Amino acid sequence: MKQGKIKILFVCLGNICRSPAAEGVMKRLIKEAGYESRFFVDSAGTAAYHEGEPADSRMRMCASSRGLKLTSRSRPVGIEDFYDFDYIIGMDNSNLDDLKREAPDVESLAKIHKMTDYSCKLSYDHVPDPYYGGTDGFTLVLNILEDACRGLMESIISSLDN
Ligand code: 4NP
């Protein structure tokens, strides 16, 4: 079994909407399952436009309505992330393309996965960017993330048992 914490990095474009929400959802699931000591969870963006900013106020409000407090500050993905993290989870195909282009070696490439590949009940092939849309888009992001983060956690935990 893996020694040390399992490290998961969620990645979107700006790191102010989807990936901070994924970080919050995953941390809550891990806490509820009693696995806090086993995981480290963070998020980052493929672009640095919003570096240092808190999550978008619309995303924070939508998360808050589900009892989730988002506290992360935006930061860009760095080369060291590819070595530090075990799982690097992109929200859409554009995120995946950018991450694959930046990956420094084959081991890093193998860490890159798409969030919706872990979906359990919902069938979306990406987490849609809610930034230029209305409230419904933020609600949909949280619905997709709650489903897919559950699948991700089950997948990781079952791989630990093997
Ligand atoms: P995110 O959403 O990638 O889910 O954080 C976006 C945030 C900002 C922008 C685009 C998407 N932007 O163009 O500034």
Short mmCIF file of C-alpha atoms and ligand atoms in Angstrom, two decimals:
data_model
loop_
_atom_site.label_atom_id
_atom_site.label_comp_id
_atom_site.label_asym_id
_atom_site.label_seq_id
_atom_site.Cartn_x
_atom_site.Cartn_y
_atom_site.Cartn_z
CA MET A 1 0.00 0.00 0.00
CA LYS A 2 1.15 3.54 -0.79
CA GLN A 3 3.06 5.23 2.04
CA GLY A 4 2.30 8.90 2.75
CA LYS A 5 -0.68 10.93 1.65
CA ILE A 6 -2.49 10.45 -1.64
CA LYS A 7 -2.24 13.81 -3.37
CA ILE A 8 -4.97 15.02 -5.72
CA LEU A 9 -4.82 18.22 -7.79
CA PHE A 10 -8.00 19.47 -9.50
CA VAL A 11 -7.38 21.68 -12.53
CA CYS A 12 -9.57 24.04 -14.62
CA LEU A 13 -8.79 27.15 -16.64
CA GLY A 14 -9.02 29.99 -14.12
CA ASN A 15 -9.00 28.11 -10.79
CA ILE A 16 -11.86 30.28 -9.56
CA CYS A 17 -14.96 28.22 -10.47
CA ARG A 18 -14.76 24.47 -11.22
CA SER A 19 -11.53 23.29 -9.61
CA PRO A 20 -11.98 25.17 -6.29
CA ALA A 21 -15.47 23.61 -6.11
CA ALA A 22 -14.01 20.15 -6.85
CA GLU A 23 -11.44 20.73 -4.10
CA GLY A 24 -14.19 21.65 -1.62
CA VAL A 25 -16.45 18.74 -2.60
CA MET A 26 -13.61 16.20 -2.42
CA LYS A 27 -12.36 17.46 0.94
CA ARG A 28 -15.84 17.11 2.38
CA LEU A 29 -16.25 13.56 1.05
CA ILE A 30 -12.86 12.58 2.46
CA LYS A 31 -13.76 14.07 5.83
CA GLU A 32 -17.15 12.31 5.91
CA ALA A 33 -15.43 9.00 5.12
CA GLY A 34 -12.88 9.53 7.93
CA TYR A 35 -9.90 9.53 5.52
CA GLU A 36 -8.55 13.02 6.23
CA SER A 37 -5.16 11.75 7.36
CA ARG A 38 -4.69 9.82 4.09
CA PHE A 39 -5.30 12.58 1.50
CA PHE A 40 -3.99 15.97 0.45
CA VAL A 41 -6.25 17.91 -1.96
CA ASP A 42 -5.48 21.13 -3.85
CA SER A 43 -6.54 22.95 -7.05
CA ALA A 44 -4.88 25.08 -9.73
CA GLY A 45 -5.54 26.70 -13.12
CA THR A 46 -3.94 26.24 -16.52
CA ALA A 47 -4.03 30.07 -16.82
CA ALA A 48 -2.77 32.63 -14.30
CA TYR A 49 -5.28 35.43 -15.05
CA HIS A 50 -6.87 35.19 -11.60
CA GLU A 51 -3.79 34.39 -9.51
CA GLY A 52 -4.32 35.20 -5.82
CA GLU A 53 -8.11 35.63 -6.13
CA PRO A 54 -10.63 33.71 -4.05
CA ALA A 55 -13.17 31.51 -5.85
CA ASP A 56 -15.75 33.39 -7.94
CA SER A 57 -18.47 34.82 -5.67
CA ARG A 58 -21.20 33.01 -7.65
CA MET A 59 -19.43 29.67 -7.16
CA ARG A 60 -18.91 30.41 -3.46
CA MET A 61 -22.58 31.28 -3.04
CA CYS A 62 -23.77 28.15 -4.82
CA ALA A 63 -21.38 25.99 -2.76
CA SER A 64 -22.45 27.72 0.43
CA SER A 65 -26.08 26.80 -0.28
CA ARG A 66 -24.91 23.16 0.00
CA GLY A 67 -22.97 23.80 3.20
CA LEU A 68 -19.58 24.00 1.47
CA LYS A 69 -17.14 26.79 2.25
CA LEU A 70 -14.61 27.40 -0.55
CA THR A 71 -11.42 28.97 0.81
CA SER A 72 -8.83 28.43 -1.93
CA ARG A 73 -6.91 31.18 -3.76
CA SER A 74 -6.23 30.85 -7.46
CA ARG A 75 -2.79 29.70 -8.54
CA PRO A 76 -1.43 28.43 -11.84
CA VAL A 77 -0.27 24.83 -12.34
CA GLY A 78 3.53 24.60 -11.96
CA ILE A 79 5.96 22.02 -13.27
CA GLU A 80 6.54 20.77 -9.70
CA ASP A 81 2.85 19.79 -9.48
CA PHE A 82 3.48 17.01 -11.99
CA TYR A 83 6.03 15.47 -9.62
CA ASP A 84 4.21 16.26 -6.33
CA PHE A 85 0.70 14.98 -7.08
CA ASP A 86 -0.52 11.42 -7.66
CA TYR A 87 -3.75 12.40 -9.45
CA ILE A 88 -4.13 15.47 -11.69
CA ILE A 89 -7.79 15.83 -12.61
CA GLY A 90 -8.85 18.19 -15.43
CA MET A 91 -12.42 19.44 -15.91
CA ASP A 92 -12.63 19.47 -19.72
CA ASN A 93 -10.71 18.41 -22.83
CA SER A 94 -9.01 21.76 -23.15
CA ASN A 95 -7.64 21.44 -19.59
CA LEU A 96 -6.44 17.92 -20.43
CA ASP A 97 -4.71 19.08 -23.64
CA ASP A 98 -2.95 21.90 -21.77
CA LEU A 99 -1.87 19.58 -18.95
CA LYS A 100 -0.61 16.90 -21.36
CA ARG A 101 1.39 19.53 -23.25
CA GLU A 102 3.07 20.69 -20.03
CA ALA A 103 3.68 17.23 -18.52
CA PRO A 104 7.46 16.79 -18.15
CA ASP A 105 7.63 12.98 -18.42
CA VAL A 106 5.61 9.81 -19.03
CA GLU A 107 5.00 9.26 -15.31
CA SER A 108 3.31 12.69 -15.12
CA LEU A 109 1.22 11.99 -18.21
CA ALA A 110 -0.19 8.87 -16.54
CA LYS A 111 -1.44 10.99 -13.61
CA ILE A 112 -3.72 13.13 -15.81
CA HIS A 113 -7.40 12.13 -15.89
CA LYS A 114 -10.75 13.75 -16.72
CA MET A 115 -13.13 14.47 -13.84
CA THR A 116 -16.20 13.07 -15.59
CA ASP A 117 -14.46 9.73 -16.25
CA TYR A 118 -15.22 9.06 -12.57
CA SER A 119 -18.94 9.92 -12.81
CA CYS A 120 -21.28 7.41 -11.15
CA LYS A 121 -24.87 8.42 -11.96
CA LEU A 122 -24.61 11.42 -14.30
CA SER A 123 -23.47 11.19 -17.89
CA TYR A 124 -21.58 14.32 -18.87
CA ASP A 125 -18.33 14.10 -20.80
CA HIS A 126 -16.85 17.23 -19.20
CA VAL A 127 -17.55 19.78 -16.45
CA PRO A 128 -18.86 22.81 -18.41
CA ASP A 129 -17.26 26.20 -17.80
CA PRO A 130 -19.90 28.27 -15.91
CA TYR A 131 -18.01 31.60 -15.99
CA TYR A 132 -19.97 33.40 -18.72
CA GLY A 133 -23.37 31.88 -17.90
CA GLY A 134 -26.05 32.11 -15.21
CA THR A 135 -26.71 30.45 -11.86
CA ASP A 136 -27.87 27.19 -13.47
CA GLY A 137 -24.34 26.58 -14.74
CA PHE A 138 -22.89 26.76 -11.23
CA THR A 139 -25.55 24.40 -9.91
CA LEU A 140 -24.79 21.94 -12.71
CA VAL A 141 -21.05 22.11 -11.93
CA LEU A 142 -21.72 21.15 -8.30
CA ASN A 143 -24.08 18.33 -9.30
CA ILE A 144 -21.47 16.86 -11.68
CA LEU A 145 -18.66 17.29 -9.14
CA GLU A 146 -20.55 15.70 -6.24
CA ASP A 147 -21.21 12.64 -8.40
CA ALA A 148 -17.73 12.37 -9.98
CA CYS A 149 -15.77 13.08 -6.77
CA ARG A 150 -17.62 10.19 -5.13
CA GLY A 151 -16.53 7.95 -8.00
CA LEU A 152 -12.95 9.23 -7.78
CA MET A 153 -12.78 8.49 -4.06
CA GLU A 154 -14.21 4.99 -4.51
CA SER A 155 -11.75 4.32 -7.34
CA ILE A 156 -8.76 5.44 -5.25
CA ILE A 157 -9.85 3.57 -2.14
CA SER A 158 -10.45 0.34 -4.04
CA SER A 159 -7.01 0.64 -5.66
CA LEU A 160 -5.47 0.90 -2.16
CA ASP A 161 -7.11 -2.34 -1.06
CA ASN A 162 -5.57 -4.27 -3.96
P1 4NP B 1 -12.89 28.05 -14.26
O1 4NP B 1 -13.80 29.20 -14.96
O2 4NP B 1 -11.89 27.61 -15.31
O3 4NP B 1 -13.86 27.01 -13.90
O4 4NP B 1 -12.23 28.74 -13.06
C1 4NP B 1 -13.27 30.33 -15.62
C2 4NP B 1 -12.81 31.38 -14.87
C3 4NP B 1 -12.31 32.51 -15.53
C4 4NP B 1 -12.32 32.56 -16.91
C5 4NP B 1 -12.78 31.48 -17.65
C6 4NP B 1 -13.26 30.36 -17.00
N1 4NP B 1 -11.85 33.72 -17.58
O5 4NP B 1 -11.91 33.76 -18.82
O6 4NP B 1 -11.38 34.66 -16.93
#
